[in-house]
Protein backbone atom coordinates (compact mmCIF):
# COMPACT_ATOMS: atom_id res chain seq x y z
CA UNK A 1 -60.61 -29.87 -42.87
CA UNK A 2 -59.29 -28.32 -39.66
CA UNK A 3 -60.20 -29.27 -35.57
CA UNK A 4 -61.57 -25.59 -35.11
CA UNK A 5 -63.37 -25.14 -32.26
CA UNK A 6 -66.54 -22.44 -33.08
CA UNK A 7 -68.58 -19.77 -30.91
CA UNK A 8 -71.90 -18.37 -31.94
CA UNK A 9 -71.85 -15.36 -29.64
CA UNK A 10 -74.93 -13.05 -28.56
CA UNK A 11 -77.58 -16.10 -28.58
CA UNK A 12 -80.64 -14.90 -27.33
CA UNK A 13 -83.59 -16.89 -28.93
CA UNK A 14 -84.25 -20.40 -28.96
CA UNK A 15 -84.14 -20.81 -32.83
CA UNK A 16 -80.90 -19.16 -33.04
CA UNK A 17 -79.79 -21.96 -30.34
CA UNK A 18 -81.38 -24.89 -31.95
CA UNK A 19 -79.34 -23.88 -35.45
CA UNK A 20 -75.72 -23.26 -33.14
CA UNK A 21 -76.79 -26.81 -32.20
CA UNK A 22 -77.31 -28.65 -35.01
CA UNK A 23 -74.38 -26.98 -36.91
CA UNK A 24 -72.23 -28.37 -34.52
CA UNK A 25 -70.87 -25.27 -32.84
CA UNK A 26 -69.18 -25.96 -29.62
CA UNK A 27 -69.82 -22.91 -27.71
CA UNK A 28 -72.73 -20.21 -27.73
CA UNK A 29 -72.24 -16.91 -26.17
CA UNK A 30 -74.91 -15.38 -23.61
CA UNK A 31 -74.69 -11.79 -23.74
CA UNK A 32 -74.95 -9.98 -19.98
CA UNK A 33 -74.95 -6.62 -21.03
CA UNK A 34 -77.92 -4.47 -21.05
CA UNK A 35 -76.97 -2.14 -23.87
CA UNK A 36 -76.56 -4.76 -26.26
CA UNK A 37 -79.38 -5.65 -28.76
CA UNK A 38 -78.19 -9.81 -27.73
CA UNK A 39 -78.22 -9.20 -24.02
CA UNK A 40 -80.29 -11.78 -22.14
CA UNK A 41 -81.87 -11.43 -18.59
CA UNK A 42 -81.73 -14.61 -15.95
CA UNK A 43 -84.85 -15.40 -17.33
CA UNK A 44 -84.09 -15.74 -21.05
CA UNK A 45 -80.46 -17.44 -19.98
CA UNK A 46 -82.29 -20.28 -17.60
CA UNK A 47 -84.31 -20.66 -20.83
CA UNK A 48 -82.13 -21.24 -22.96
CA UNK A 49 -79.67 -23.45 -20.39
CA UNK A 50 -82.53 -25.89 -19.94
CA UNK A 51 -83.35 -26.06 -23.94
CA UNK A 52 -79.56 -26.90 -24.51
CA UNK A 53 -79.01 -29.35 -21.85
CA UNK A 54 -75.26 -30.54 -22.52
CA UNK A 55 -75.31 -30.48 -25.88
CA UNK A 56 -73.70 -27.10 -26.32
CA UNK A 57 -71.33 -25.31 -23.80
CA UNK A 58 -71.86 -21.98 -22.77
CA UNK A 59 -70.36 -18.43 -22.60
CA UNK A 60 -71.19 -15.75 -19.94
CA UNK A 61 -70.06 -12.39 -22.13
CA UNK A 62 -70.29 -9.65 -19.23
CA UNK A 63 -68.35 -6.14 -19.69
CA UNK A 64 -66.89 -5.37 -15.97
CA UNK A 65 -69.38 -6.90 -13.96
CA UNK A 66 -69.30 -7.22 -10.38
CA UNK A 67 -70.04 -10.30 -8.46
CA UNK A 68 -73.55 -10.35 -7.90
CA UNK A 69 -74.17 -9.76 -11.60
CA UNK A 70 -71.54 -12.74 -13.10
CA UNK A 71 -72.87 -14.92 -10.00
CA UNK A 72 -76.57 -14.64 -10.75
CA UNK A 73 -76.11 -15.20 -14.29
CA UNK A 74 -73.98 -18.16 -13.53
CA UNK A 75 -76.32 -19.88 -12.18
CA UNK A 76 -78.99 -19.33 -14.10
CA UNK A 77 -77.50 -20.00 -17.39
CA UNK A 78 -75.70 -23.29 -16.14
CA UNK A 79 -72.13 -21.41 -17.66
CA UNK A 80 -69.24 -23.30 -18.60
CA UNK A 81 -67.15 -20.22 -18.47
CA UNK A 82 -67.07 -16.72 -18.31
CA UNK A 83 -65.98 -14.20 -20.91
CA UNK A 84 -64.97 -10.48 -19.50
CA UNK A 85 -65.39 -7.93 -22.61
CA UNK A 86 -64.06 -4.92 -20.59
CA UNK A 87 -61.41 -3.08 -19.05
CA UNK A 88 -61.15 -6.11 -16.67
CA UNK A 89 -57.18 -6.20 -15.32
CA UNK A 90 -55.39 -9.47 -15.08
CA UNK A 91 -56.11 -9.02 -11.14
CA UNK A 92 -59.59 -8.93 -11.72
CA UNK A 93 -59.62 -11.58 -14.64
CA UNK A 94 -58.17 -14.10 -11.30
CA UNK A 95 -60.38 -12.98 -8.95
CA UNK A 96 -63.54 -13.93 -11.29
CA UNK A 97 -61.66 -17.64 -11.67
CA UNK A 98 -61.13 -17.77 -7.99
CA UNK A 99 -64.71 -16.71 -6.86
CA UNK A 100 -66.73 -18.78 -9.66
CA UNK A 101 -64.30 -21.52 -10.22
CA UNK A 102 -64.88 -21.36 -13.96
CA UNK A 103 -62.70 -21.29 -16.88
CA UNK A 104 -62.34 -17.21 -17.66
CA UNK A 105 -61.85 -16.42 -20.85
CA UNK A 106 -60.84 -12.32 -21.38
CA UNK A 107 -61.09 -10.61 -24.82
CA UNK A 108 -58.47 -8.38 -26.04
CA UNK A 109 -59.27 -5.03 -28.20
CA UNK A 110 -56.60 -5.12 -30.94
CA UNK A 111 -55.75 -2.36 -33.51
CA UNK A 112 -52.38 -2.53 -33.16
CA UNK A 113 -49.42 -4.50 -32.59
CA UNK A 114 -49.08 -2.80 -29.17
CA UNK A 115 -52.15 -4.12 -28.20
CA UNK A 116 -51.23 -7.88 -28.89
CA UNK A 117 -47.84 -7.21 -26.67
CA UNK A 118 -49.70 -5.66 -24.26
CA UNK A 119 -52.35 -9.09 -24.01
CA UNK A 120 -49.05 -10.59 -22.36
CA UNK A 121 -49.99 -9.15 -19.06
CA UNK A 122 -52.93 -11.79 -18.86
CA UNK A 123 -50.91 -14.18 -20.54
CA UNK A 124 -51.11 -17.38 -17.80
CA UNK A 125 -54.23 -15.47 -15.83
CA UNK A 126 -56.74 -16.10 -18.59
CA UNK A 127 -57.80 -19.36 -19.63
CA UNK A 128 -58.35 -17.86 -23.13
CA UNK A 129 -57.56 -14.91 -24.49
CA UNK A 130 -59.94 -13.77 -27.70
CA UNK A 131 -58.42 -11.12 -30.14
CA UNK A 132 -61.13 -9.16 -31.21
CA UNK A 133 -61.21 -5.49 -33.05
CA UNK A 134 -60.68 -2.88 -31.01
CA UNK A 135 -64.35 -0.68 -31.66
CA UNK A 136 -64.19 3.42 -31.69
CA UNK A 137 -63.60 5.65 -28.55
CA UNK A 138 -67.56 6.85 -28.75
CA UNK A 139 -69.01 3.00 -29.28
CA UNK A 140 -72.19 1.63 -27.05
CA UNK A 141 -70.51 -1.89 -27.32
CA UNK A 142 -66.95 -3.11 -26.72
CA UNK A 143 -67.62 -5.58 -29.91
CA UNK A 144 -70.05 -7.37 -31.84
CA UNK A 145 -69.92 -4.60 -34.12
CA UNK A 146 -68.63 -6.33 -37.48
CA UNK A 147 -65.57 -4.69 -37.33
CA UNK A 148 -62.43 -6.66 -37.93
CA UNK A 149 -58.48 -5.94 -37.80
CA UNK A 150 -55.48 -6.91 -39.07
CA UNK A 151 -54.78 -10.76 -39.03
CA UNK A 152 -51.39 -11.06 -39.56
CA UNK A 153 -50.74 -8.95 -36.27
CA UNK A 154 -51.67 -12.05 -34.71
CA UNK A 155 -48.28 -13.97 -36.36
CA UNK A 156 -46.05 -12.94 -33.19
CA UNK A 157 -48.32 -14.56 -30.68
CA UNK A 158 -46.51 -17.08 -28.28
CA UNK A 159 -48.57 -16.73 -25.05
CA UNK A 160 -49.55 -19.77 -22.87
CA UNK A 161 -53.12 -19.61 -22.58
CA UNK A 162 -55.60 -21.00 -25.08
CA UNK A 163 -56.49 -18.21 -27.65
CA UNK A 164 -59.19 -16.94 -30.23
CA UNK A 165 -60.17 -14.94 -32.98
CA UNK A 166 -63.51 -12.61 -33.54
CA UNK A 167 -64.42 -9.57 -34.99
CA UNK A 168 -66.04 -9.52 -38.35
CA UNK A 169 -65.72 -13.04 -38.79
CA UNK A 170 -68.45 -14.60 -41.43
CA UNK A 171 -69.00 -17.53 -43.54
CA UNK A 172 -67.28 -15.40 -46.46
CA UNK A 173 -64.35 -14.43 -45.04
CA UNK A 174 -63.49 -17.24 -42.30
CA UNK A 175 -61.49 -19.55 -44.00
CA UNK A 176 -58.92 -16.61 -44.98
CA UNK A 177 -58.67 -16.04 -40.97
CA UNK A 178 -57.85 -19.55 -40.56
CA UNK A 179 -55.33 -19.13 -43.24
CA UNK A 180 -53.56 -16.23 -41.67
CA UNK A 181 -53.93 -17.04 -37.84
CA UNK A 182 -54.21 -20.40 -37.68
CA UNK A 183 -56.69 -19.88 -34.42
CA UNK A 184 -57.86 -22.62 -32.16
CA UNK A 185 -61.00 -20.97 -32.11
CA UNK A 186 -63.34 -18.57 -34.04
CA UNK A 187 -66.33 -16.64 -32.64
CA UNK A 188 -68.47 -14.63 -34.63
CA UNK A 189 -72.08 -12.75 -34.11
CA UNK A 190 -72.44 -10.07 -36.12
CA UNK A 191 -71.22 -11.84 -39.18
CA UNK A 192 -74.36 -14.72 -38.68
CA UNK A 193 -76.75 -11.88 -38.43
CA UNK A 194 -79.66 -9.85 -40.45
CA UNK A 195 -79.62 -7.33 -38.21
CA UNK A 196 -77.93 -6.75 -34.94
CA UNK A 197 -78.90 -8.91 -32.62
CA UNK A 198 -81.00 -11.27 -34.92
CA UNK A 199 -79.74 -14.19 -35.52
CA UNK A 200 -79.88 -16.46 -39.16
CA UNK A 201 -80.36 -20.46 -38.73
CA UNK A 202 -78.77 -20.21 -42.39
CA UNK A 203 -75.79 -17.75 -42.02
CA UNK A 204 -74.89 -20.33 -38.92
CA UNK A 205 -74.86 -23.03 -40.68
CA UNK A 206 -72.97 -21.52 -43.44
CA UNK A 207 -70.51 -20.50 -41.21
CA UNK A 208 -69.66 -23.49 -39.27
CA UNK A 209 -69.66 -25.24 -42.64
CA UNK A 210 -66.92 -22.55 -43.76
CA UNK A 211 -65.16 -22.81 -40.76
CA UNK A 212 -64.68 -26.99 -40.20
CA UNK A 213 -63.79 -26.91 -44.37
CA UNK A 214 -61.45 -24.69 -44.52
């Protein structure tokens, strides 16, 4: 048994909520991103916000936003911190903490070991840094694709911040990520899913189940 801390991303329906819930995940991700099949509008996030009360916290995932975007959706999804999926530079990544006064989490695209040096630059700027596969050149989506890299990259990480681990991540293969990375955190969406953007009450619960027992 391990103190993992877990993150349903791309939550967009109250069922899918309600199971992140009562499997005991401690975060769910909002997706603020129009060309995702998860995003959510203001609407959809006060919605869900006012179903969850404080029982879960919650994950603004916007992919370089400007103000009026991350602010709006601040608000109306009650966020407990903000997660920038883009080309967001470290300068940017402290001007989101200093404007919203939230913790910012930023994810990294990894492929390659070059990419894990290079997540030094936000290294004390972020309040979290989430390794996540880098997708293709030509993809719609920066993640939440199912695509995963390789783990043991991961095994030279020393940097300050908090950190986490997504990208392909499902009830099957979890526990061999914990294994290998030994991450404070895991954060899946794709891997609780039928089909993109539809979340399973079941493949949640499997997954946190996976996750705290491994």
């Amino acid at each position: 048994m391990t103190d993992v801390a877990i993150k349903i991303c791309g939550i967009s329906t109250p069922d899918a909520l309600d199971a992140a819930t009562a499997a005991r995940a401690d975060f769910v991700g909002l997706v603020f991103f129009p060309p995702s099949p998860r995003h959510v509008d203001g609407y959809a996030a006060a919605a869900l916000a006012a179903r969850a009360g404080s029982t879960i916290g919650r994950v603004g995932l916007f992919v370089d936003a400007d103000d009026g975007l991350i602010g709006e959706s601040v608000r109306a999804g009650r966020l407990d911190a903000i997660q920038l999926h883009g080309e967001e530079t470290p300068e940017r990544v402290a001007q989101v903490k200093e404007r919203f006064g939230l913790p910012v989490w930023k994810a990294i695209p990894v492929a390659t070991a070059r990419d894990v040096e290079k997540a030094k630059a936000h290294d004390g700027v972020a309040d979290l840094l989430l390794f996540d596969a880098r997708t293709p050149k030509d993809a719609a989506l920066p993640g939440g694709m199912g695509l995963s890299f390789d783990w043991s990259l991961l095994s030279a990480w020393r940097g300050k911040p908090g950190w986490g681990l997504a990208g392909g991540l499902s009830a099957a293969n979890v526990a061999g990520a914990l294994a290998k990375t030994g991450a404070p955190l895991l954060d899946t969406s794709s891997g609780v899913e039928t089909a993109p953007g539809h979340k399973d009450p079941e493949m949640i619960r499997a997954f946190c189940k996976a996750a705290r027992n491994a």
